[in-house]
């Protein structure tokens, strides 16, 4: 099943990529992904953007520098912590994403009109269920992977500097 889906998804990805190439040729895939994350989480900080895009903080910072220079992102001091920077889309980025979605939808409509009504309904039902399951798994994984600098999960009390946080594991005896 996974192999058949992988093959069929190739066509869908080709439609997506053709729309991206036509609409966002001046942005790299990583830049487009970052813009889409900022759209989803308006006011996101740089550290969270780096986490959600699976980048090093320094790489995400350089990527944002390029997006600011390209007129796609704006930076502003955070509302609660002025040292933290909030990221927001510019009107140009919003227009670009609208154009991208319109192009993708047009391309999808051309293909979907060739499908039967039953086929379109089954595809929509399956894709909605796939999306629901994937989003649930991604949310669970994100909750588990977001660590504090000391290694504890978010919500755990912060560890004292230089102190190893306690675990549920019994202590291991060291031998010389």
Backbone as ProteinMPNN parsed JSONL, in Angstrom:
{"seq_chain_A": "XXXXXXXXXXXXXXXXXXXXXXXXXXXXXXXXXXXXXXXXXXXXXXXXXXXXXXXXXXXXXXXXXXXXXXXXXXXXXXXXXXXXXXXXXXXXXXXXXXXXXXXXXXXXXXXXXXXXXXXXXXXXXXXXXXXXXXXXXXXXXXXXXXXXXXXXXXXXXXXXXXXXXXXXXXXXXXXX", "coords_chain_A": {"N_chain_A": [[0.82, -1.195, 0.0], [1.899, 1.279, 0.86], [3.918, 1.642, -1.056], [2.457, 1.842, -3.445], [0.971, 4.149, -2.911], [3.074, 5.947, -2.646], [3.999, 6.022, -5.267], [1.726, 7.036, -6.628], [1.49, 9.47, -5.337], [3.591, 10.829, -6.362], [2.78, 12.094, -8.717], [1.021, 14.018, -7.708], [2.83, 15.505, -6.204], [4.389, 16.46, -8.289], [2.611, 18.22, -9.522], [2.347, 20.084, -7.453], [5.014, 21.002, -7.316], [5.352, 22.108, -9.876], [3.606, 24.284, -9.723], [4.851, 25.682, -7.652], [7.34, 26.292, -8.813], [6.549, 27.993, -10.886], [5.28, 30.089, -9.529], [6.796, 30.838, -7.252], [9.475, 31.184, -7.969], [11.601, 32.722, -7.175], [12.147, 32.065, -4.575], [13.722, 29.708, -2.446], [13.088, 26.217, -1.664], [13.343, 25.836, 1.112], [13.065, 28.469, 2.014], [10.442, 29.02, 1.192], [9.069, 27.147, 2.74], [9.609, 28.17, 5.287], [8.285, 30.653, 5.118], [5.672, 29.736, 4.902], [5.364, 28.533, 7.403], [5.576, 30.768, 9.071], [3.313, 32.075, 8.225], [1.364, 30.351, 9.225], [1.883, 30.48, 11.968], [1.715, 33.281, 12.988], [3.798, 35.833, 14.2], [5.644, 34.208, 15.304], [8.63, 33.147, 17.007], [12.188, 33.168, 16.362], [13.564, 30.879, 17.304], [11.513, 28.946, 17.569], [10.674, 28.812, 14.922], [12.985, 27.713, 13.772], [12.921, 25.204, 15.012], [10.491, 24.113, 14.015], [11.027, 24.007, 11.306], [13.073, 22.312, 11.22], [15.79, 23.155, 11.43], [19.073, 24.435, 12.174], [19.502, 26.99, 14.604], [21.144, 29.128, 13.821], [21.163, 28.818, 11.035], [18.457, 29.199, 10.443], [18.248, 31.85, 11.192], [19.899, 33.149, 9.29], [18.451, 32.477, 7.008], [16.083, 33.881, 7.506], [17.134, 36.472, 7.43], [17.66, 36.674, 4.688], [15.021, 36.465, 3.735], [13.849, 38.742, 4.827], [15.357, 40.692, 3.473], [14.419, 40.14, 0.922], [11.909, 41.098, 1.083], [9.86, 39.582, 2.132], [9.469, 38.879, 4.817], [8.906, 40.441, 7.999], [10.519, 41.722, 10.857], [9.928, 42.159, 14.311], [10.221, 43.539, 17.61], [9.468, 41.335, 20.348], [6.275, 41.077, 22.04], [6.172, 40.546, 24.776], [8.767, 40.091, 25.584], [11.262, 42.092, 24.852], [13.711, 41.461, 23.832], [13.35, 39.267, 22.312], [12.526, 38.327, 18.987], [9.776, 38.775, 16.862], [8.273, 37.254, 14.068], [6.724, 38.182, 11.015], [4.587, 38.002, 8.147], [4.966, 39.872, 5.132], [2.869, 42.036, 3.105], [3.551, 41.387, 0.473], [4.482, 38.742, 0.673], [2.151, 37.468, 1.495], [0.545, 37.851, -0.766], [2.074, 36.374, -2.602], [1.822, 33.745, -1.562], [-0.926, 33.428, -1.892], [-1.134, 33.516, -4.685], [0.353, 31.213, -5.287], [-1.269, 29.19, -4.156], [-3.611, 29.549, -5.669], [-2.681, 28.883, -8.222], [-1.93, 26.191, -7.787], [-4.451, 25.096, -7.156], [-5.819, 25.539, -9.542], [-4.379, 23.858, -11.285], [-4.871, 21.398, -10.033], [-7.68, 21.266, -10.318], [-7.885, 20.917, -13.095], [-6.987, 18.282, -13.37], [-8.702, 16.87, -11.646], [-11.199, 17.143, -12.882], [-11.2, 15.194, -14.789], [-11.641, 12.9, -13.39], [-13.908, 10.465, -11.959], [-16.998, 11.181, -10.216], [-17.258, 9.594, -7.927], [-14.631, 8.787, -7.562], [-13.349, 11.246, -7.022], [-14.639, 11.885, -4.605], [-13.831, 9.75, -2.973], [-11.069, 10.157, -2.983], [-10.901, 12.668, -1.705], [-12.005, 12.018, 0.81], [-10.15, 10.076, 1.737], [-7.757, 11.608, 1.724], [-8.379, 13.573, 3.623], [-8.639, 12.026, 5.947], [-6.039, 10.977, 6.067], [-4.595, 13.372, 6.455], [-5.587, 14.141, 8.973], [-4.66, 12.046, 10.658], [-1.878, 12.242, 10.226], [-1.35, 14.858, 11.158], [-2.031, 14.565, 13.847], [-0.091, 12.707, 14.663], [2.224, 14.209, 14.163], [1.873, 16.336, 15.94], [1.994, 14.989, 18.388], [4.617, 14.009, 18.282], [6.02, 16.419, 18.224], [5.405, 17.466, 20.758], [6.814, 15.687, 22.326], [9.432, 16.06, 21.494], [10.304, 18.639, 21.956], [12.612, 20.114, 23.781], [13.94, 21.43, 26.838], [16.871, 23.444, 27.453], [18.311, 22.094, 29.483], [17.605, 19.519, 29.096], [15.177, 18.526, 29.939], [11.623, 17.989, 29.51], [9.404, 20.437, 28.072], [7.581, 22.257, 30.43], [8.457, 20.834, 32.59], [10.111, 21.543, 35.689], [12.754, 23.959, 35.522], [16.15, 22.913, 35.365], [18.844, 23.268, 37.708], [21.744, 25.204, 36.909], [24.519, 23.344, 35.776], [23.752, 21.089, 37.104], [22.708, 17.759, 36.873], [19.612, 16.744, 35.643], [17.149, 14.877, 37.55], [16.23, 11.423, 36.961], [13.942, 8.738, 36.197], [15.301, 6.47, 36.233], [17.239, 3.983, 37.963], [20.216, 4.746, 39.874], [23.401, 4.243, 38.342], [26.071, 2.185, 39.214], [29.434, 3.118, 39.29], [32.443, 1.755, 38.035], [35.927, 1.316, 38.554]], "CA_chain_A": [[0.0, 0.0, 0.0], [2.759, 2.466, 0.929], [4.614, 1.796, -2.335], [1.484, 2.325, -4.431], [0.682, 5.534, -2.564], [4.275, 6.713, -2.97], [4.005, 6.21, -6.716], [0.628, 7.93, -6.996], [1.76, 10.796, -4.769], [4.579, 11.483, -7.225], [2.063, 12.979, -9.634], [0.546, 15.146, -6.912], [4.004, 16.326, -5.894], [4.799, 17.135, -9.525], [1.687, 19.348, -9.681], [2.757, 21.053, -6.427], [6.31, 21.57, -7.691], [5.162, 22.961, -11.054], [3.007, 25.538, -9.251], [5.874, 26.383, -6.877], [8.337, 26.828, -9.749], [5.97, 29.101, -11.641], [4.869, 31.193, -8.674], [7.782, 31.255, -6.25], [10.798, 30.835, -8.498], [12.667, 33.476, -6.518], [12.362, 31.528, -3.229], [14.117, 28.301, -2.351], [12.106, 25.393, -0.952], [13.467, 26.121, 2.542], [12.492, 29.791, 2.252], [8.992, 28.893, 1.063], [8.595, 26.425, 3.921], [9.664, 29.116, 6.402], [7.202, 31.623, 4.923], [4.414, 29.047, 5.222], [5.311, 28.353, 8.857], [5.282, 32.085, 9.644], [1.896, 32.329, 7.939], [0.576, 29.521, 10.138], [2.146, 30.912, 13.344], [2.078, 34.692, 12.918], [4.45, 36.31, 15.403], [6.54, 33.149, 15.781], [10.006, 33.601, 17.235], [13.188, 32.499, 15.526], [13.861, 29.544, 17.842], [10.394, 28.05, 17.216], [10.754, 28.613, 13.473], [14.073, 26.764, 13.533], [12.444, 23.888, 15.433], [9.445, 23.623, 13.113], [11.588, 23.77, 9.973], [14.162, 21.356, 11.423], [17.032, 23.843, 11.081], [19.855, 25.025, 13.254], [19.086, 28.364, 14.872], [21.941, 30.043, 12.993], [20.685, 28.684, 9.648], [17.147, 29.851, 10.371], [18.488, 33.285, 11.282], [20.389, 33.594, 7.975], [17.335, 32.33, 6.084], [15.201, 35.015, 7.77], [17.819, 37.663, 6.899], [17.413, 36.699, 3.238], [13.594, 36.716, 3.504], [13.629, 40.158, 5.129], [15.942, 41.432, 2.348], [13.569, 39.898, -0.251], [10.61, 41.728, 1.301], [8.862, 38.563, 2.466], [9.256, 38.841, 6.261], [9.224, 41.594, 8.842], [10.884, 41.385, 12.234], [9.603, 43.186, 15.298], [10.489, 43.071, 18.977], [8.358, 40.584, 20.941], [5.368, 41.847, 22.894], [6.438, 40.286, 26.191], [10.21, 40.138, 25.806], [11.767, 42.931, 23.771], [14.918, 40.848, 23.256], [12.906, 38.242, 21.383], [12.048, 38.882, 17.734], [8.596, 38.148, 16.279], [8.301, 37.257, 12.607], [5.422, 38.395, 10.385], [4.621, 38.087, 6.689], [4.678, 41.156, 4.502], [1.801, 41.891, 2.101], [4.098, 40.713, -0.712], [4.509, 37.305, 0.954], [0.757, 37.018, 1.505], [0.139, 37.776, -2.181], [2.795, 35.266, -3.21], [1.196, 32.494, -1.128], [-2.246, 33.364, -2.539], [-0.891, 33.139, -6.085], [0.774, 29.814, -5.284], [-2.443, 28.34, -3.902], [-4.506, 29.656, -6.814], [-2.082, 28.104, -9.306], [-2.069, 24.773, -7.439], [-5.87, 24.708, -7.272], [-6.147, 25.484, -10.976], [-3.78, 22.636, -11.825], [-5.614, 20.26, -9.485], [-8.999, 21.243, -10.96], [-7.737, 20.337, -14.432], [-6.864, 16.827, -13.23], [-9.89, 16.334, -10.98], [-12.341, 17.091, -13.805], [-11.115, 13.935, -15.524], [-11.969, 11.787, -12.488], [-15.326, 10.249, -11.685], [-17.495, 11.781, -8.972], [-16.927, 8.664, -6.845], [-13.181, 8.841, -7.375], [-13.033, 12.501, -6.327], [-15.128, 11.791, -3.222], [-12.957, 8.807, -2.258], [-9.778, 10.826, -2.816], [-11.056, 13.688, -0.676], [-12.19, 11.34, 2.104], [-8.868, 9.475, 2.115], [-6.778, 12.654, 2.022], [-8.758, 14.209, 4.893], [-8.269, 11.105, 7.021], [-4.574, 10.963, 6.078], [-4.181, 14.634, 7.058], [-5.928, 14.097, 10.4], [-3.745, 11.126, 11.33], [-0.523, 12.796, 10.145], [-1.267, 16.017, 12.052], [-2.03, 14.051, 15.216], [1.228, 12.115, 14.918], [3.218, 15.299, 14.196], [1.689, 17.084, 17.188], [2.508, 14.15, 19.475], [6.075, 13.98, 18.167], [6.531, 17.741, 18.607], [5.306, 17.584, 22.214], [7.855, 14.867, 22.926], [10.784, 16.417, 21.077], [10.672, 19.998, 22.332], [13.358, 19.987, 25.026], [14.585, 22.587, 27.445], [18.327, 23.298, 27.347], [18.836, 21.131, 30.45], [17.237, 18.182, 28.669], [13.848, 18.143, 30.396], [10.539, 18.367, 28.619], [8.738, 21.7, 28.383], [6.633, 22.04, 31.512], [9.226, 20.367, 33.737], [10.82, 22.671, 36.289], [14.105, 24.084, 34.968], [17.236, 22.347, 36.17], [19.85, 24.224, 38.134], [22.918, 25.117, 36.037], [25.573, 22.424, 36.199], [23.189, 19.938, 37.806], [22.048, 16.813, 35.979], [18.257, 16.562, 36.131], [16.88, 13.512, 37.987], [15.49, 10.564, 36.042], [13.264, 7.63, 36.846], [16.214, 5.341, 36.183], [18.056, 3.837, 39.172], [21.603, 5.161, 39.625], [24.31, 3.191, 37.859], [27.33, 2.182, 39.958], [30.617, 3.251, 38.431], [33.586, 0.901, 38.416], [37.195, 1.902, 38.133]], "C_chain_A": [[0.871, 1.269, 0.0], [3.47, 2.703, -0.401], [3.677, 2.338, -3.41], [1.141, 3.788, -4.173], [1.868, 6.439, -2.915], [4.326, 7.006, -4.461], [2.944, 7.208, -7.153], [0.886, 9.347, -6.5], [2.784, 11.549, -5.607], [3.927, 12.462, -8.184], [1.567, 14.216, -8.898], [1.705, 16.088, -6.578], [4.503, 17.07, -7.125], [3.906, 18.349, -9.791], [2.074, 20.457, -8.711], [4.033, 21.772, -6.861], [6.191, 22.486, -8.908], [4.56, 24.304, -10.651], [4.044, 26.352, -8.473], [6.896, 27.031, -7.807], [7.809, 28.054, -10.48], [5.743, 30.32, -10.75], [5.99, 31.725, -7.792], [9.197, 30.967, -6.697], [11.927, 31.601, -7.81], [12.92, 33.041, -5.081], [12.81, 30.08, -3.315], [13.013, 27.53, -1.633], [12.138, 25.679, 0.546], [12.856, 27.48, 2.876], [10.969, 29.744, 2.182], [8.406, 28.191, 2.283], [8.582, 27.359, 5.134], [8.541, 30.141, 6.302], [5.862, 30.987, 5.293], [4.264, 28.809, 6.728], [4.979, 29.681, 9.529], [3.822, 32.45, 9.376], [1.016, 31.581, 8.95], [0.698, 30.005, 11.579], [2.614, 32.367, 13.343], [2.65, 35.153, 14.256], [5.392, 35.295, 16.018], [7.929, 33.721, 16.042], [10.968, 32.729, 16.431], [13.48, 31.076, 16.001], [12.766, 28.542, 17.455], [10.382, 27.794, 15.71], [11.829, 27.597, 13.141], [13.627, 25.346, 13.897], [11.452, 23.316, 14.427], [9.946, 23.351, 11.699], [12.783, 22.824, 10.023], [15.502, 21.923, 10.952], [17.799, 24.2, 12.34], [19.403, 26.468, 13.412], [19.852, 29.348, 13.981], [21.502, 29.988, 11.527], [19.34, 29.37, 9.469], [17.307, 31.369, 10.414], [18.962, 33.835, 9.934], [19.27, 33.523, 6.936], [16.367, 33.51, 6.259], [15.819, 36.319, 7.287], [17.543, 37.794, 5.404], [15.951, 37.006, 2.925], [13.222, 38.166, 3.831], [14.152, 41.004, 3.963], [15.091, 41.297, 1.086], [12.184, 40.525, -0.088], [9.498, 40.755, 1.656], [8.517, 38.521, 3.957], [9.576, 40.189, 6.879], [9.578, 41.064, 10.214], [10.418, 42.525, 13.125], [9.897, 42.642, 16.683], [9.252, 42.37, 19.541], [7.535, 41.453, 21.873], [5.74, 41.728, 24.366], [7.918, 40.374, 26.538], [10.81, 40.888, 24.629], [13.033, 42.371, 23.13], [14.553, 39.792, 22.211], [12.323, 38.916, 20.139], [10.852, 38.077, 17.249], [8.67, 38.285, 14.764], [6.88, 37.358, 12.06], [5.612, 38.439, 8.873], [4.372, 39.521, 6.251], [3.493, 40.95, 3.55], [2.297, 41.176, 0.836], [4.121, 39.194, -0.515], [3.098, 36.729, 0.952], [0.235, 36.884, 0.078], [0.785, 36.578, -2.863], [2.16, 33.924, -2.839], [-0.196, 32.332, -1.743], [-2.119, 32.942, -3.995], [-0.502, 31.667, -6.193], [-0.426, 28.89, -5.114], [-3.414, 28.376, -5.072], [-3.982, 28.825, -7.981], [-2.217, 26.608, -9.03], [-3.496, 24.303, -7.631], [-6.308, 24.623, -8.725], [-5.613, 24.196, -11.603], [-4.508, 21.39, -11.321], [-6.989, 20.144, -10.121], [-8.934, 20.607, -12.338], [-7.661, 18.814, -14.373], [-8.141, 16.231, -12.666], [-11.1, 16.247, -11.903], [-12.332, 15.812, -14.636], [-11.471, 12.714, -14.681], [-13.482, 11.658, -12.334], [-15.706, 10.945, -10.379], [-17.127, 10.913, -7.777], [-15.435, 8.7, -6.528], [-12.758, 10.097, -6.641], [-13.458, 12.444, -4.862], [-14.23, 10.873, -2.389], [-11.59, 9.441, -1.999], [-9.855, 11.858, -1.698], [-11.192, 13.058, 0.709], [-10.859, 10.766, 2.597], [-7.825, 10.517, 2.489], [-7.101, 13.358, 3.342], [-8.381, 13.313, 6.073], [-6.747, 11.028, 7.171], [-4.045, 12.205, 6.798], [-4.429, 14.618, 8.565], [-4.955, 13.216, 11.177], [-2.328, 11.699, 11.351], [-0.359, 13.991, 11.089], [-1.249, 15.581, 13.51], [-0.685, 13.459, 15.586], [2.299, 13.19, 15.021], [3.098, 16.086, 15.493], [2.232, 16.297, 18.372], [4.029, 14.13, 19.456], [6.668, 15.314, 18.594], [6.483, 17.913, 20.12], [6.421, 16.813, 22.898], [9.256, 15.363, 22.614], [11.219, 17.817, 21.49], [11.301, 19.944, 23.718], [13.845, 21.33, 25.533], [16.093, 22.387, 27.3], [18.896, 22.257, 28.304], [18.435, 19.707, 30.103], [15.876, 17.727, 29.148], [12.799, 18.552, 29.386], [9.972, 19.715, 29.042], [7.678, 21.401, 29.438], [7.307, 21.486, 32.75], [9.877, 21.577, 34.378], [12.238, 22.749, 35.742], [15.143, 23.525, 35.935], [18.184, 23.458, 36.585], [21.059, 24.095, 37.223], [23.968, 24.182, 36.628], [25.071, 21.184, 36.913], [22.474, 19.044, 36.806], [20.643, 16.578, 36.513], [18.007, 15.109, 36.54], [16.102, 12.742, 36.93], [14.781, 9.5, 36.864], [14.15, 6.393, 36.892], [16.982, 5.221, 37.498], [19.486, 4.245, 38.876], [22.452, 3.962, 39.215], [25.615, 3.313, 38.641], [28.487, 2.265, 38.982], [31.725, 2.345, 38.956], [34.834, 1.529, 37.858], [37.895, 1.061, 37.13]], "O_chain_A": [[0.617, 2.207, -0.756], [3.61, 3.849, -0.828], [4.067, 3.2, -4.197], [1.033, 4.577, -5.111], [1.689, 7.55, -3.414], [4.662, 8.118, -4.868], [3.215, 8.112, -7.944], [0.535, 10.315, -7.174], [2.836, 12.778, -5.565], [4.465, 13.54, -8.436], [1.678, 15.333, -9.405], [1.572, 17.309, -6.662], [4.988, 18.196, -7.013], [4.391, 19.389, -10.236], [2.126, 21.628, -9.087], [4.121, 22.997, -6.784], [6.851, 23.523, -8.97], [4.956, 25.344, -11.176], [4.108, 27.573, -8.617], [7.273, 28.186, -7.612], [8.53, 29.033, -10.671], [5.987, 31.452, -11.167], [6.116, 32.935, -7.609], [10.032, 30.551, -5.894], [13.082, 31.177, -7.856], [13.812, 33.58, -4.426], [12.331, 29.319, -4.156], [12.105, 28.131, -1.058], [11.089, 25.757, 1.185], [12.201, 27.627, 3.907], [10.285, 30.35, 3.006], [7.364, 28.598, 2.797], [7.636, 27.335, 5.922], [7.909, 30.462, 7.309], [5.019, 31.625, 5.923], [3.156, 28.879, 7.261], [4.178, 29.713, 10.464], [3.173, 33.07, 10.219], [0.04, 32.131, 9.46], [-0.273, 29.95, 12.334], [3.769, 32.653, 13.658], [2.068, 34.899, 15.311], [5.886, 35.494, 17.128], [8.353, 34.666, 15.377], [10.589, 31.687, 15.896], [13.626, 30.169, 15.182], [13.067, 27.416, 17.057], [10.107, 26.676, 15.274], [11.61, 26.71, 12.316], [13.922, 24.396, 13.172], [11.567, 22.156, 14.033], [9.355, 22.551, 10.974], [13.425, 22.564, 9.005], [16.242, 21.289, 10.2], [17.235, 24.258, 13.433], [18.967, 27.094, 12.446], [19.267, 30.292, 13.45], [21.476, 31.018, 10.853], [19.108, 30.043, 8.465], [16.572, 32.089, 9.738], [18.477, 34.875, 9.486], [19.152, 34.404, 6.084], [15.889, 34.072, 5.274], [15.107, 37.188, 6.784], [17.233, 38.879, 4.913], [15.66, 37.721, 1.966], [12.364, 38.746, 3.167], [13.472, 41.927, 3.515], [15.038, 42.217, 0.27], [11.375, 40.487, -1.015], [8.32, 41.073, 1.496], [7.396, 38.166, 4.322], [10.387, 40.962, 6.371], [9.007, 40.077, 10.678], [10.497, 43.696, 12.755], [9.834, 41.434, 16.911], [8.123, 42.764, 19.248], [8.028, 42.437, 22.425], [5.635, 42.697, 25.117], [8.274, 40.698, 27.671], [10.856, 40.359, 23.519], [13.391, 42.755, 22.017], [15.357, 39.468, 21.336], [11.693, 39.968, 20.243], [10.894, 36.847, 17.223], [9.086, 39.323, 14.248], [5.958, 36.717, 12.563], [6.659, 38.858, 8.379], [3.662, 40.278, 6.912], [3.152, 39.812, 3.226], [1.539, 40.442, 0.203], [3.811, 38.445, -1.442], [2.878, 35.623, 0.458], [-0.442, 35.909, -0.247], [0.129, 35.852, -3.61], [1.979, 33.063, -3.7], [-0.599, 31.217, -2.077], [-2.892, 32.118, -4.484], [-0.971, 30.959, -7.084], [-0.575, 27.916, -5.852], [-3.984, 27.347, -5.435], [-4.753, 28.14, -8.653], [-2.574, 25.84, -9.924], [-3.734, 23.238, -8.201], [-7.078, 23.737, -9.096], [-6.317, 23.528, -12.36], [-4.736, 20.445, -12.077], [-7.428, 19.037, -10.436], [-9.824, 19.844, -12.714], [-8.212, 18.132, -15.237], [-8.615, 15.203, -13.149], [-11.943, 15.368, -11.728], [-13.379, 15.4, -15.136], [-11.588, 11.609, -15.212], [-14.23, 12.612, -12.548], [-14.849, 11.255, -9.551], [-16.729, 11.429, -6.732], [-15.035, 8.648, -5.365], [-11.916, 10.044, -5.744], [-12.727, 12.897, -3.981], [-13.908, 11.182, -1.242], [-11.021, 9.277, -0.919], [-8.973, 11.916, -0.841], [-10.566, 13.513, 1.667], [-10.494, 10.958, 3.757], [-7.089, 10.338, 3.46], [-6.191, 13.701, 4.097], [-7.863, 13.794, 7.08], [-6.234, 11.015, 8.29], [-3.157, 12.106, 7.645], [-3.57, 15.036, 9.341], [-4.481, 13.607, 12.243], [-1.654, 11.647, 12.379], [0.672, 14.115, 11.75], [-0.53, 16.164, 14.322], [-0.188, 13.676, 16.691], [3.187, 13.1, 15.869], [4.11, 16.464, 16.084], [2.862, 16.869, 19.262], [4.662, 14.223, 20.508], [7.706, 15.346, 19.255], [7.422, 18.45, 20.708], [6.922, 17.239, 23.938], [10.181, 15.115, 23.388], [12.4, 18.147, 21.38], [10.604, 19.751, 24.714], [14.125, 22.243, 24.756], [16.542, 21.269, 27.048], [19.877, 21.595, 27.966], [18.888, 18.77, 30.761], [15.447, 16.629, 28.794], [13.061, 19.372, 28.506], [10.045, 20.094, 30.211], [6.963, 20.404, 29.343], [6.789, 21.647, 33.855], [10.171, 22.551, 33.685], [12.868, 21.715, 35.519], [15.022, 23.653, 37.153], [18.311, 24.469, 35.893], [21.382, 22.986, 36.797], [24.262, 24.228, 37.822], [25.863, 20.32, 37.289], [21.708, 19.534, 35.976], [20.474, 16.25, 37.687], [18.586, 14.198, 35.947], [15.401, 13.332, 36.108], [14.996, 9.378, 38.07], [13.798, 5.39, 37.512], [17.344, 6.236, 38.092], [19.938, 4.108, 37.739], [22.249, 2.838, 39.673], [26.198, 4.393, 38.728], [28.513, 1.564, 37.971], [31.91, 2.195, 40.164], [34.807, 2.192, 36.821], [38.981, 1.419, 36.674]]}, "name": "protein", "num_of_chains": 1, "seq": "XXXXXXXXXXXXXXXXXXXXXXXXXXXXXXXXXXXXXXXXXXXXXXXXXXXXXXXXXXXXXXXXXXXXXXXXXXXXXXXXXXXXXXXXXXXXXXXXXXXXXXXXXXXXXXXXXXXXXXXXXXXXXXXXXXXXXXXXXXXXXXXXXXXXXXXXXXXXXXXXXXXXXXXXXXXXXXXX"}
